[in-house]
Amino acid sequence: MIIIRKIYKNISKIYSRFLDCISHYEVNNYRETLNSYLNNNKNISEDWNNIRGDYEKIGNDIRKAIKNYDE
């Protein structure tokens, strides 16, 4: 989930360069949608939080394994 959030933040940075081509209403609508998605962490179901926690643990284990392999 963290990776997805970072991707959406990068998309919003790139998209902000092209805002001049889009009407003011569409820009505000897009920003509200993006902000509601990024700030929706409190409303995510408990199951999804467990899944996200499992992926974070797996990611940490992979990083540790790579670090130990390099040493």
mmCIF file of N, CA and C in Angstrom:
data_model
loop_
_atom_site.group_PDB
_atom_site.id
_atom_site.type_symbol
_atom_site.label_atom_id
_atom_site.label_comp_id
_atom_site.label_asym_id
_atom_site.label_seq_id
_atom_site.Cartn_x
_atom_site.Cartn_y
_atom_site.Cartn_z
ATOM 1 N N MET A 1 0.818 -1.191 0.000
ATOM 2 C CA MET A 1 0.000 0.000 0.000
ATOM 3 C C MET A 1 0.863 1.257 0.000
ATOM 4 N N ILE A 2 1.995 1.170 0.691
ATOM 5 C CA ILE A 2 2.892 2.320 0.728
ATOM 6 C C ILE A 2 3.432 2.611 -0.665
ATOM 7 N N ILE A 3 3.743 1.564 -1.400
ATOM 8 C CA ILE A 3 4.248 1.743 -2.760
ATOM 9 C C ILE A 3 3.187 2.400 -3.630
ATOM 10 N N ILE A 4 1.943 1.953 -3.498
ATOM 11 C CA ILE A 4 0.849 2.538 -4.283
ATOM 12 C C ILE A 4 0.692 4.007 -3.930
ATOM 13 N N ARG A 5 0.781 4.336 -2.645
ATOM 14 C CA ARG A 5 0.648 5.724 -2.224
ATOM 15 C C ARG A 5 1.762 6.571 -2.826
ATOM 16 N N LYS A 6 2.997 6.056 -2.857
ATOM 17 C CA LYS A 6 4.111 6.800 -3.447
ATOM 18 C C LYS A 6 3.911 6.990 -4.946
ATOM 19 N N ILE A 7 3.387 5.966 -5.613
ATOM 20 C CA ILE A 7 3.116 6.077 -7.046
ATOM 21 C C ILE A 7 2.087 7.169 -7.295
ATOM 22 N N TYR A 8 1.008 7.202 -6.489
ATOM 23 C CA TYR A 8 -0.006 8.232 -6.670
ATOM 24 C C TYR A 8 0.558 9.619 -6.398
ATOM 25 N N LYS A 9 1.456 9.747 -5.418
ATOM 26 C CA LYS A 9 2.067 11.054 -5.159
ATOM 27 C C LYS A 9 2.918 11.489 -6.345
ATOM 28 N N ASN A 10 3.666 10.555 -6.938
ATOM 29 C CA ASN A 10 4.479 10.891 -8.111
ATOM 30 C C ASN A 10 3.608 11.257 -9.294
ATOM 31 N N ILE A 11 2.496 10.546 -9.458
ATOM 32 C CA ILE A 11 1.563 10.873 -10.540
ATOM 33 C C ILE A 11 1.021 12.277 -10.341
ATOM 34 N N SER A 12 0.692 12.637 -9.101
ATOM 35 C CA SER A 12 0.151 13.973 -8.856
ATOM 36 C C SER A 12 1.188 15.052 -9.146
ATOM 37 N N LYS A 13 2.470 14.777 -8.883
ATOM 38 C CA LYS A 13 3.517 15.752 -9.201
ATOM 39 C C LYS A 13 3.636 15.947 -10.708
ATOM 40 N N ILE A 14 3.622 14.850 -11.446
ATOM 41 C CA ILE A 14 3.711 14.932 -12.903
ATOM 42 C C ILE A 14 2.470 15.615 -13.468
ATOM 43 N N TYR A 15 1.313 15.261 -12.930
ATOM 44 C CA TYR A 15 0.059 15.799 -13.429
ATOM 45 C C TYR A 15 -0.030 17.303 -13.191
ATOM 46 N N SER A 16 0.584 17.794 -12.117
ATOM 47 C CA SER A 16 0.498 19.217 -11.811
ATOM 48 C C SER A 16 1.158 20.075 -12.887
ATOM 49 N N ARG A 17 2.069 19.504 -13.665
ATOM 50 C CA ARG A 17 2.718 20.255 -14.747
ATOM 51 C C ARG A 17 1.780 20.498 -15.924
ATOM 52 N N PHE A 18 0.747 19.686 -16.030
ATOM 53 C CA PHE A 18 -0.163 19.793 -17.164
ATOM 54 C C PHE A 18 -1.505 20.414 -16.784
ATOM 55 N N LEU A 19 -1.562 21.060 -15.630
ATOM 56 C CA LEU A 19 -2.829 21.590 -15.144
ATOM 57 C C LEU A 19 -3.353 22.739 -15.994
ATOM 58 N N ASP A 20 -2.483 23.428 -16.707
ATOM 59 C CA ASP A 20 -2.917 24.565 -17.510
ATOM 60 C C ASP A 20 -3.846 24.142 -18.644
ATOM 61 N N CYS A 21 -3.761 22.896 -19.069
ATOM 62 C CA CYS A 21 -4.574 22.413 -20.182
ATOM 63 C C CYS A 21 -5.968 21.967 -19.744
ATOM 64 N N ILE A 22 -6.202 21.913 -18.460
ATOM 65 C CA ILE A 22 -7.449 21.350 -17.946
ATOM 66 C C ILE A 22 -8.231 22.457 -17.252
ATOM 67 N N SER A 23 -9.538 22.351 -17.292
ATOM 68 C CA SER A 23 -10.372 23.376 -16.670
ATOM 69 C C SER A 23 -10.192 23.372 -15.152
ATOM 70 N N HIS A 24 -10.529 24.488 -14.533
ATOM 71 C CA HIS A 24 -10.366 24.659 -13.091
ATOM 72 C C HIS A 24 -11.199 23.640 -12.311
ATOM 73 N N TYR A 25 -12.402 23.367 -12.768
ATOM 74 C CA TYR A 25 -13.275 22.414 -12.078
ATOM 75 C C TYR A 25 -12.666 21.017 -12.079
ATOM 76 N N GLU A 26 -12.150 20.578 -13.203
ATOM 77 C CA GLU A 26 -11.568 19.241 -13.299
ATOM 78 C C GLU A 26 -10.328 19.118 -12.418
ATOM 79 N N VAL A 27 -9.546 20.178 -12.325
ATOM 80 C CA VAL A 27 -8.349 20.159 -11.482
ATOM 81 C C VAL A 27 -8.743 19.987 -10.021
ATOM 82 N N ASN A 28 -9.711 20.771 -9.560
ATOM 83 C CA ASN A 28 -10.142 20.663 -8.169
ATOM 84 C C ASN A 28 -10.747 19.302 -7.884
ATOM 85 N N ASN A 29 -11.510 18.763 -8.831
ATOM 86 C CA ASN A 29 -12.120 17.450 -8.654
ATOM 87 C C ASN A 29 -11.037 16.381 -8.530
ATOM 88 N N TYR A 30 -10.022 16.457 -9.368
ATOM 89 C CA TYR A 30 -8.924 15.489 -9.311
ATOM 90 C C TYR A 30 -8.185 15.583 -7.982
ATOM 91 N N ARG A 31 -7.890 16.800 -7.542
ATOM 92 C CA ARG A 31 -7.165 16.975 -6.277
ATOM 93 C C ARG A 31 -7.969 16.439 -5.100
ATOM 94 N N GLU A 32 -9.272 16.695 -5.079
ATOM 95 C CA GLU A 32 -10.107 16.190 -3.992
ATOM 96 C C GLU A 32 -10.125 14.669 -3.988
ATOM 97 N N THR A 33 -10.221 14.067 -5.168
ATOM 98 C CA THR A 33 -10.222 12.604 -5.260
ATOM 99 C C THR A 33 -8.898 12.038 -4.775
ATOM 100 N N LEU A 34 -7.796 12.628 -5.199
ATOM 101 C CA LEU A 34 -6.476 12.152 -4.798
ATOM 102 C C LEU A 34 -6.266 12.318 -3.300
ATOM 103 N N ASN A 35 -6.646 13.472 -2.756
ATOM 104 C CA ASN A 35 -6.477 13.703 -1.323
ATOM 105 C C ASN A 35 -7.341 12.767 -0.500
ATOM 106 N N SER A 36 -8.560 12.500 -0.953
ATOM 107 C CA SER A 36 -9.418 11.583 -0.208
ATOM 108 C C SER A 36 -8.844 10.178 -0.239
ATOM 109 N N TYR A 37 -8.205 9.795 -1.350
ATOM 110 C CA TYR A 37 -7.575 8.470 -1.424
ATOM 111 C C TYR A 37 -6.375 8.388 -0.482
ATOM 112 N N LEU A 38 -5.527 9.416 -0.492
ATOM 113 C CA LEU A 38 -4.315 9.382 0.328
ATOM 114 C C LEU A 38 -4.622 9.487 1.812
ATOM 115 N N ASN A 39 -5.694 10.194 2.183
ATOM 116 C CA ASN A 39 -6.018 10.398 3.591
ATOM 117 C C ASN A 39 -7.057 9.413 4.100
ATOM 118 N N ASN A 40 -7.321 8.364 3.343
ATOM 119 C CA ASN A 40 -8.383 7.421 3.686
ATOM 120 C C ASN A 40 -7.868 6.260 4.526
ATOM 121 N N ASN A 41 -6.673 6.389 5.094
ATOM 122 C CA ASN A 41 -6.078 5.272 5.826
ATOM 123 C C ASN A 41 -6.906 4.863 7.033
ATOM 124 N N LYS A 42 -7.597 5.801 7.657
ATOM 125 C CA LYS A 42 -8.363 5.482 8.859
ATOM 126 C C LYS A 42 -9.616 4.680 8.530
ATOM 127 N N ASN A 43 -10.103 4.783 7.306
ATOM 128 C CA ASN A 43 -11.344 4.116 6.930
ATOM 129 C C ASN A 43 -11.123 2.767 6.257
ATOM 130 N N ILE A 44 -9.874 2.328 6.155
ATOM 131 C CA ILE A 44 -9.582 1.053 5.510
ATOM 132 C C ILE A 44 -9.996 -0.071 6.447
ATOM 133 N N SER A 45 -10.535 -1.110 5.882
ATOM 134 C CA SER A 45 -11.020 -2.217 6.701
ATOM 135 C C SER A 45 -9.880 -2.893 7.453
ATOM 136 N N GLU A 46 -10.249 -3.592 8.520
ATOM 137 C CA GLU A 46 -9.251 -4.267 9.354
ATOM 138 C C GLU A 46 -8.520 -5.351 8.573
ATOM 139 N N ASP A 47 -9.241 -6.063 7.710
ATOM 140 C CA ASP A 47 -8.601 -7.110 6.909
ATOM 141 C C ASP A 47 -7.520 -6.525 6.016
ATOM 142 N N TRP A 48 -7.825 -5.387 5.392
ATOM 143 C CA TRP A 48 -6.841 -4.773 4.504
ATOM 144 C C TRP A 48 -5.626 -4.307 5.295
ATOM 145 N N ASN A 49 -5.845 -3.793 6.512
ATOM 146 C CA ASN A 49 -4.708 -3.391 7.341
ATOM 147 C C ASN A 49 -3.831 -4.588 7.675
ATOM 148 N N ASN A 50 -4.438 -5.755 7.929
ATOM 149 C CA ASN A 50 -3.657 -6.963 8.202
ATOM 150 C C ASN A 50 -2.855 -7.377 6.977
ATOM 151 N N ILE A 51 -3.476 -7.312 5.805
ATOM 152 C CA ILE A 51 -2.780 -7.673 4.564
ATOM 153 C C ILE A 51 -1.617 -6.718 4.327
ATOM 154 N N ARG A 52 -1.876 -5.436 4.518
ATOM 155 C CA ARG A 52 -0.824 -4.439 4.312
ATOM 156 C C ARG A 52 0.327 -4.681 5.285
ATOM 157 N N GLY A 53 0.016 -5.016 6.535
ATOM 158 C CA GLY A 53 1.053 -5.317 7.515
ATOM 159 C C GLY A 53 1.871 -6.522 7.105
ATOM 160 N N ASP A 54 1.206 -7.550 6.554
ATOM 161 C CA ASP A 54 1.928 -8.738 6.096
ATOM 162 C C ASP A 54 2.890 -8.387 4.966
ATOM 163 N N TYR A 55 2.438 -7.556 4.025
ATOM 164 C CA TYR A 55 3.313 -7.167 2.915
ATOM 165 C C TYR A 55 4.504 -6.353 3.417
ATOM 166 N N GLU A 56 4.276 -5.488 4.409
ATOM 167 C CA GLU A 56 5.384 -4.711 4.953
ATOM 168 C C GLU A 56 6.399 -5.622 5.628
ATOM 169 N N LYS A 57 5.931 -6.647 6.348
ATOM 170 C CA LYS A 57 6.845 -7.596 6.997
ATOM 171 C C LYS A 57 7.650 -8.363 5.951
ATOM 172 N N ILE A 58 6.978 -8.788 4.894
ATOM 173 C CA ILE A 58 7.671 -9.516 3.825
ATOM 174 C C ILE A 58 8.721 -8.618 3.178
ATOM 175 N N GLY A 59 8.354 -7.364 2.928
ATOM 176 C CA GLY A 59 9.298 -6.416 2.335
ATOM 177 C C GLY A 59 10.507 -6.195 3.227
ATOM 178 N N ASN A 60 10.264 -6.084 4.534
ATOM 179 C CA ASN A 60 11.382 -5.910 5.463
ATOM 180 C C ASN A 60 12.279 -7.137 5.470
ATOM 181 N N ASP A 61 11.673 -8.327 5.431
ATOM 182 C CA ASP A 61 12.464 -9.562 5.396
ATOM 183 C C ASP A 61 13.315 -9.635 4.133
ATOM 184 N N ILE A 62 12.747 -9.227 3.014
ATOM 185 C CA ILE A 62 13.494 -9.245 1.748
ATOM 186 C C ILE A 62 14.668 -8.266 1.812
ATOM 187 N N ARG A 63 14.424 -7.067 2.344
ATOM 188 C CA ARG A 63 15.505 -6.087 2.463
ATOM 189 C C ARG A 63 16.625 -6.602 3.373
ATOM 190 N N LYS A 64 16.250 -7.246 4.488
ATOM 191 C CA LYS A 64 17.264 -7.801 5.388
ATOM 192 C C LYS A 64 18.061 -8.899 4.697
ATOM 193 N N ALA A 65 17.377 -9.747 3.932
ATOM 194 C CA ALA A 65 18.068 -10.834 3.237
ATOM 195 C C ALA A 65 19.051 -10.283 2.211
ATOM 196 N N ILE A 66 18.646 -9.252 1.481
ATOM 197 C CA ILE A 66 19.537 -8.643 0.485
ATOM 198 C C ILE A 66 20.734 -8.001 1.176
ATOM 199 N N LYS A 67 20.476 -7.308 2.285
ATOM 200 C CA LYS A 67 21.563 -6.664 3.022
ATOM 201 C C LYS A 67 22.547 -7.707 3.545
ATOM 202 N N ASN A 68 22.040 -8.799 4.108
ATOM 203 C CA ASN A 68 22.913 -9.856 4.626
ATOM 204 C C ASN A 68 23.666 -10.555 3.501
ATOM 205 N N TYR A 69 23.034 -10.689 2.332
ATOM 206 C CA TYR A 69 23.691 -11.335 1.196
ATOM 207 C C TYR A 69 24.857 -10.495 0.690
ATOM 208 N N ASP A 70 24.671 -9.168 0.684
ATOM 209 C CA ASP A 70 25.731 -8.275 0.212
ATOM 210 C C ASP A 70 26.930 -8.279 1.146
ATOM 211 N N GLU A 71 26.689 -8.495 2.435
ATOM 212 C CA GLU A 71 27.789 -8.488 3.407
ATOM 213 C C GLU A 71 28.521 -9.776 3.299
#
